[in-house]
Coordinates of C-alpha atoms in Angstrom, one line a residue:
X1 CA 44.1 25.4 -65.5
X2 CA 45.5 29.1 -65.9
X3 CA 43.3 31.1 -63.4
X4 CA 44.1 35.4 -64.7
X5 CA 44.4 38.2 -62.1
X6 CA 40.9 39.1 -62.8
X7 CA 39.5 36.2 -61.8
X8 CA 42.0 34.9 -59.0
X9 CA 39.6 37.1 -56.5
X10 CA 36.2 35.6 -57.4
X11 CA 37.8 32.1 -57.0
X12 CA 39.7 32.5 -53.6
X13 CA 36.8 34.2 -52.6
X14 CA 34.3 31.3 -53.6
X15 CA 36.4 28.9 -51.8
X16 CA 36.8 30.5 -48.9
X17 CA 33.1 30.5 -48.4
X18 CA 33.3 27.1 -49.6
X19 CA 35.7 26.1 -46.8
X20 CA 33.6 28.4 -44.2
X21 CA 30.5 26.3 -44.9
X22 CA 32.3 22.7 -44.3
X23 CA 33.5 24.0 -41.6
X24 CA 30.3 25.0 -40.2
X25 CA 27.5 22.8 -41.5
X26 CA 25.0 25.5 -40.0
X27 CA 22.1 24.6 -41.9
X28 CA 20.6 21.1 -44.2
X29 CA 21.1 23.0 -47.1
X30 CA 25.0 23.8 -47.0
X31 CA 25.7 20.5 -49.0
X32 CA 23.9 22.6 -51.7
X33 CA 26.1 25.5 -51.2
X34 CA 29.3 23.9 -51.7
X35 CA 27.7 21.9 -55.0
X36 CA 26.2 25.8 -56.3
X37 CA 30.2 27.3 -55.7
X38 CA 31.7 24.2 -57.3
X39 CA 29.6 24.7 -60.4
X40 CA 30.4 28.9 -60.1
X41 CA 34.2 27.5 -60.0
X42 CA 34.0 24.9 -62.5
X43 CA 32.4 26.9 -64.7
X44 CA 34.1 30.3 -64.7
X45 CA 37.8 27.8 -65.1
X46 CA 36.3 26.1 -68.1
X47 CA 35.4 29.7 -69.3
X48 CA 39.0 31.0 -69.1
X49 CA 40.8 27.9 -70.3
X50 CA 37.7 27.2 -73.1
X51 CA 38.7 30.9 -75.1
X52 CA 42.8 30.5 -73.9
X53 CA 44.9 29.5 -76.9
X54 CA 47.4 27.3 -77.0
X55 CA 50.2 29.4 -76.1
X56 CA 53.7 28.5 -76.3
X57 CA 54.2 28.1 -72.7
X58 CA 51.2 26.0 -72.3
X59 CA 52.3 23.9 -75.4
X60 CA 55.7 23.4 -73.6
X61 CA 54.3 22.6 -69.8
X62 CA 51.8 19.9 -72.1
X63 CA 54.9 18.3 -73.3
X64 CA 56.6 18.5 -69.8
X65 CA 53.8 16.9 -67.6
X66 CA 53.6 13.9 -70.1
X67 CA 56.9 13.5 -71.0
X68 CA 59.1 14.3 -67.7
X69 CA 60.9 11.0 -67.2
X70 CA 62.0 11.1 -70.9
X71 CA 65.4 12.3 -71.9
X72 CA 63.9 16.1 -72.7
X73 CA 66.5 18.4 -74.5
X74 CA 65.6 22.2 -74.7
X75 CA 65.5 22.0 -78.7
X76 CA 62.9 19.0 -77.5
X77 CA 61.1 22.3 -76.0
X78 CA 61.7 24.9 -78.8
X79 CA 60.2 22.7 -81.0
X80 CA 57.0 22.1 -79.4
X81 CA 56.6 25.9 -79.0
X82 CA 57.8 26.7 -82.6
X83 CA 60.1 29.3 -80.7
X84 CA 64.3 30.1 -80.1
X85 CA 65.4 29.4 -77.4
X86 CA 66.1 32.8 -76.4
X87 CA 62.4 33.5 -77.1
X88 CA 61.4 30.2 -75.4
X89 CA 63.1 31.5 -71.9
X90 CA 62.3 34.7 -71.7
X91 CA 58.2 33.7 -72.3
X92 CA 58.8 31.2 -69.9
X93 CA 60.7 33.6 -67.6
X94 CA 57.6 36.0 -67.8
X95 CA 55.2 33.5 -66.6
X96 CA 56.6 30.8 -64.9
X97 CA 60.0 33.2 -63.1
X98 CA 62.3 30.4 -64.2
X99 CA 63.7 28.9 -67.8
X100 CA 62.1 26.3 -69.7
X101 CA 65.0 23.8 -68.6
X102 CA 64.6 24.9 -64.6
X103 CA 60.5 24.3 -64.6
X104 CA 61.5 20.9 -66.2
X105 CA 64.2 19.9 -63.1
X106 CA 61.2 21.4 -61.0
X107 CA 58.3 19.5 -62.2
X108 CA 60.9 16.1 -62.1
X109 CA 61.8 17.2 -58.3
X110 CA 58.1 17.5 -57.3
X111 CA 57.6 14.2 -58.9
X112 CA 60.5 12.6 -57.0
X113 CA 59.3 14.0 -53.6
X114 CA 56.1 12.4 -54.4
X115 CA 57.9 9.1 -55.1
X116 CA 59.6 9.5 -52.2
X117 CA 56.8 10.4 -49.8
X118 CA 54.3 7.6 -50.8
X119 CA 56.4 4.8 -52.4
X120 CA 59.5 2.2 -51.2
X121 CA 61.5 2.9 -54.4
X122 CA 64.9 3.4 -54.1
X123 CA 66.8 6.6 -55.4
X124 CA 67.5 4.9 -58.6
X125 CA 64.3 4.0 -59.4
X126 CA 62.9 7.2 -58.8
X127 CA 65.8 8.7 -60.6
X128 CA 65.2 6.8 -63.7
X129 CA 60.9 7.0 -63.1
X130 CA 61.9 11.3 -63.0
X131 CA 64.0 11.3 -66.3
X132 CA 67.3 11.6 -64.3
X133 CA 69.9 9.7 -66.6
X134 CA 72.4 9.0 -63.2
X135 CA 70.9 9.0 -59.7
X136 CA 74.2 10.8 -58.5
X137 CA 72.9 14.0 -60.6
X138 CA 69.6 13.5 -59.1
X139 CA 70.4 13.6 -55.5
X140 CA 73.0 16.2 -56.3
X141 CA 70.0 18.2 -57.8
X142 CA 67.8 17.3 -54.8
X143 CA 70.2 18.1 -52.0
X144 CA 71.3 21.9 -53.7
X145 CA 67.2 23.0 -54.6
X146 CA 65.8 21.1 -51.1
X147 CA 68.2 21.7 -49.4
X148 CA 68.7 18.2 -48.0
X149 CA 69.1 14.7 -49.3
X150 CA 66.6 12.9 -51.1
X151 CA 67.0 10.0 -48.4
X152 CA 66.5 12.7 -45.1
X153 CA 63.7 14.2 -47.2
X154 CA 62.1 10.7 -47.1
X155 CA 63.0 9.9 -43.6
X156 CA 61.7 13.3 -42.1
X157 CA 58.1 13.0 -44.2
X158 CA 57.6 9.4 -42.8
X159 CA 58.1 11.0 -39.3
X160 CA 55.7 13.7 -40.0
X161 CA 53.5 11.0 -41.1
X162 CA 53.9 8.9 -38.4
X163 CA 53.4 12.3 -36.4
X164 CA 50.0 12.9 -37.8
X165 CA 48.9 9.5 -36.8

């Protein structure tokens, strides 16, 4: 959901409280509390998203949640958005700070450290599961926007697992 500048306040604010009264349990009635700000939050999202059109961007990050480990081609994008691709990017670039093209190798990184962080798979089947046609372009992508490999990424969150245990 798309949360405006406007309202960004109200909800950190309601959450915080929310997160205050877990914390402390003062009273019988705090279950109550949490249910009343979770209505307030629920409400006030499906307020903001009820009256949003379907804008361009949103049309495009749609397509790119439900369709990330498909081969995705920009003109895929400019078509869903019924925009150039000039257009396309510098929307894009407005509200997301990156191109159409780098949210998608974004969203299909996330993805991946997901894969990695919860599953066995190995780098080609998460490569394939993220929409990366070779797995050497996908650990190539991994290691130059993480910063490390896709295999010490795994290795240092089942550590930090292990650690929390």
């Amino acid at each position: 959901y798309a949360v405006t500048e406007g309202t960004y306040p109200k909800l950190y604010e309601w959450f915080f409280i929310m997160g205050t009264e877990i914390y402390a349990q003062s009273d019988s009635l705090w279950v109550c509390r949490i249910k009343k700000y979770l209505i307030q939050i629920l409400g006030l999202i499906e307020g903001i998203n009820y009256h949003r059109e379907q804008s361009p961007v949103n049309l495009v990050l749609e397509y790119i949640h439900t369709n990330y480990s498909d081969k995705i081609s920009l003109e895929d994008l400019t078509r869903r958005a019924h925009l150039n691709r000039v257009s396309l990017n510098r929307v894009f670039q407005n509200l997301c700070g990156c191109t159409a093209m780098g949210y998608l190798l974004y969203y299909r990184l996330k993805i991946a450290e997901d894969l990695l962080t919860h599953t066995g798979m190995s780098l080609r089947e998460i490569a394939d599961a993220t929409g990366f046609e070779y797995d050497t372009y996908f650990i190539k992508q991994f290691t130059v926007k993480r910063g490390m490999t896709p295999t010490k990424f795994r290795n240092a969150s089942r550590e930090f697992s292990n650690y929390q245990q």
